[in-house]
Each structure stands twice: as structure tokens, then as C-alpha cells.
Phi, psi and omega in degrees: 000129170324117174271187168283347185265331176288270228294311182294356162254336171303310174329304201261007183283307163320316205275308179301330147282350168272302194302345174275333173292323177285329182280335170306251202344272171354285187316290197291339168274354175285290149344285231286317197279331174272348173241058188258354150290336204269318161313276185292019172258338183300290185301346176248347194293322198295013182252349188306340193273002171212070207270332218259341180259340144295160208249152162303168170271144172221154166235129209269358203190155179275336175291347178286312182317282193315331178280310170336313205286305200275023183249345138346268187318311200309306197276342162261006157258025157264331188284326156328293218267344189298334171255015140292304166328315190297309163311327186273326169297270097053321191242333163283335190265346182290342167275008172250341178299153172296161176260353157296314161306302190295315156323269133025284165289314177306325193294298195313338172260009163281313177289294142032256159329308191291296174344299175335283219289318178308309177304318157338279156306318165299326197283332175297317180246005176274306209248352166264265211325283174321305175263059113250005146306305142330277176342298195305321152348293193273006179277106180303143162339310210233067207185105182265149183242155190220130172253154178279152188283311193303306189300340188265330184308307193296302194291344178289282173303330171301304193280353143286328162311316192264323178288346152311275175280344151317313168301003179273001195306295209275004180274306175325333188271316177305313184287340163295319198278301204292351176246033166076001204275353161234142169236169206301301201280011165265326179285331187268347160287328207226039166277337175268356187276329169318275162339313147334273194324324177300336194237020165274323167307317196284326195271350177275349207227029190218163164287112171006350187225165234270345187251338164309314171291349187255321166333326171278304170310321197259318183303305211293335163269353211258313205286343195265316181284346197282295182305323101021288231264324203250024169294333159294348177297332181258053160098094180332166179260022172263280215300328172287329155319307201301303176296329142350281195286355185288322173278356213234344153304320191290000000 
């Protein structure tokens, strides 16, 4: 049984690792905000390949420059400090785990990870260069057309965000299929309600129109078969059954 002196060293253990991540974060949002030109030159590169078909960036209000610098630091000195954080966490919770857990966990949030970062990067130099490649299309003749700094700084992290998380799409299907909870005649009954779904998804989560939406749509079913196609990569569903209940004996 726990005493009060355990919990008051959990306390301070808790307070020494958030406090070196916030004095990190603090160091890297300062850095991020004095090197906050270098940051948009970031952010604009995935637009160099269509320099002569995109439009310049322009900012429409002087508050738009200031929310730009700081929404800049902010976020890329959160995306910085995130595998320290990850570490500190990761290095409080491995001493209460089983070393079967701890097995376990290092692969899926290793895979994870890889993942994130992989959806990220496609989403920055694959699906924003194509829909503003697309985008111009739709722009009338007599429409000069102008993008906003702030709206494109917003839509350049929303669309690594989400792409970020879409890629976790093939690890999830593995880990439900290798620990039995999806099987083969449950995936060939509802693979077409699936393909729907993708481009209901495609359609919430894009701009109106039909090539941004199939654009969305078709990776997003391809990562679910992808996941399907790699479920053996973690392991028959007998043996992670086994270990489960083995752990859940213990």
C-alpha cells in the first residue's frame, strides 16, 4: 500500500519533468519566434514548384503579421519539444510496466511515430501543393486571385495535422486484426461500406470540390488496405490473444 511519502515523491518526480519540458518549450518558443523568417521560408517551400502558378502571399491587416510570428513559434516549438515530452513520459511510466508491456508499447508508439511524421510530410509536399495546383482552376478569368498568409500558415499545419493522423489509419487496422477483433469475412463484407466512408470522410474534410475529395479519399482507403495487407507484421491473433489474457492473468 501506497503511503503519503510515495505519492509526495510521484509529486515531485511529476513537477521535475513537466518543469524541464516547459523551461525546453519556453528555450524553443523563443528560438522559433527570433528565427520566424527562416520558419516561412519553411512553409512556403512546398509552394516553390508552382511559383509561376500560385500567387504571392499577401497580409490583409497589420495584426495578421503579429499572429502569423507568434502562431509560427508556437507550433513549431510544440512540434520541437514533443520527443522530449514523449521521453519523459516514456521514462516515468517504464518502471511500472511489465516487460511484456514495455515490449509492446516501445514497437506501437515507435511505429506510431514513424507514421505521424511520414502522414506530415506527404501532407506538406504531396496534398497542399496539389490543392493549390487544382485550386487555381477554379478561379475565374476576371478574379485576381490572392491567398492570405494567416489562411495558408493555418491551412499548412491543419493539413500536416490531419495527415499526421490518417497515416495511424494502417497501424489501427493491424492491431484490431492481429488481436482478433477484425477478420477476413467481416473486412470482404463491409470493404465497400468502407470506400464510402472514405469519401464521406474526403468530403468533410476538404474544400467542395470533387478533385480535392477523390484526392483525399483514395490515399485514405489505400492506407486501410495497406493495414489489412501488413497485420501479420505484429504476429498471429492467437498468440497476442494469448498474451493479453496472460497479461490480464497477471
Amino acid at each position: 500500500m501506497k503511503t503519503s511519502a510515495d505519492y509526495h515523491s510521484i509529486w515531485v518526480e511529476v513537477c521535475r519533468r513537466g518543469t524541464t519540458c516547459l523551461l525546453v518549450w519556453l528555450i524553443l518558443l523563443c528560438a522559433c519566434f527570433w528565427q520566424r523568417e527562416i520558419l516561412l521560408l519553411g512553409l512556403k517551400y512546398p509552394l516553390s514548384r508552382f511559383e509561376d502558378a500560385v500567387p504571392p502571399l499577401v497580409t490583409l491587416s497589420v495584426v495578421d503579421s503579429m499572429y502569423i510570428a507568434f502562431e509560427l513559434a508556437f507550433n513549431a516549438s510544440i512540434f520541437l519539444v514533443s520527443p522530449l515530452a514523449i521521453y519523459h513520459i516514456w521514462s516515468f511510466t517504464a518502471p511500472a510496466l511489465r516487460v511484456a508491456e514495455r515490449r509492446w508499447i516501445r514497437i506501437f508508439v515507435g511505429l506510431a511515430a514513424f507514421m505521424f511524421l511520414l502522414g506530415i510530410f506527404v501532407g506538406w509536399l504531396v496534398l497542399l501543393p496539389l490543392l493549390f495546383s487544382y485550386g487555381r482552376f477554379f478561379v475565374p478569368d476576371d478574379v485576381m486571385w490572392m491567398i492570405d498568409l494567416r489562411q495558408y500558415v493555418h491551412l499548412f499545419w491543419s493539413v500536416g495535422l490531419y495527415g499526421g493522423i490518417v497515416f495511424q489509419l494502417p497501424l489501427l487496422i493491424s492491431l484490431l486484426a492481429r488481436v482478433g477483433w477484425l477478420t477476413s469475412e467481416y473486412i470482404h463484407r463491409c470493404r465497400g461500406y468502407v470506400f464510402f466512408g472514405c469519401f464521406v470522410v474526403g468530403m468533410l474534410a476538404t474544400p467542395p470540390d470533387m478533385f480535392a475529395q477523390i484526392i483525399f479519399a483514395v490515399p485514405l482507403y489505400l492506407l486501410f488496405e495497406l493495414g489489412w495487407l501488413c497485420r501479420g507484421l505484429l504476429g498471429s491473433p492467437s498468440s497476442q490473444q494469448a498474451e493479453l489474457v496472460s497479461l490480464l492473468d497477471e
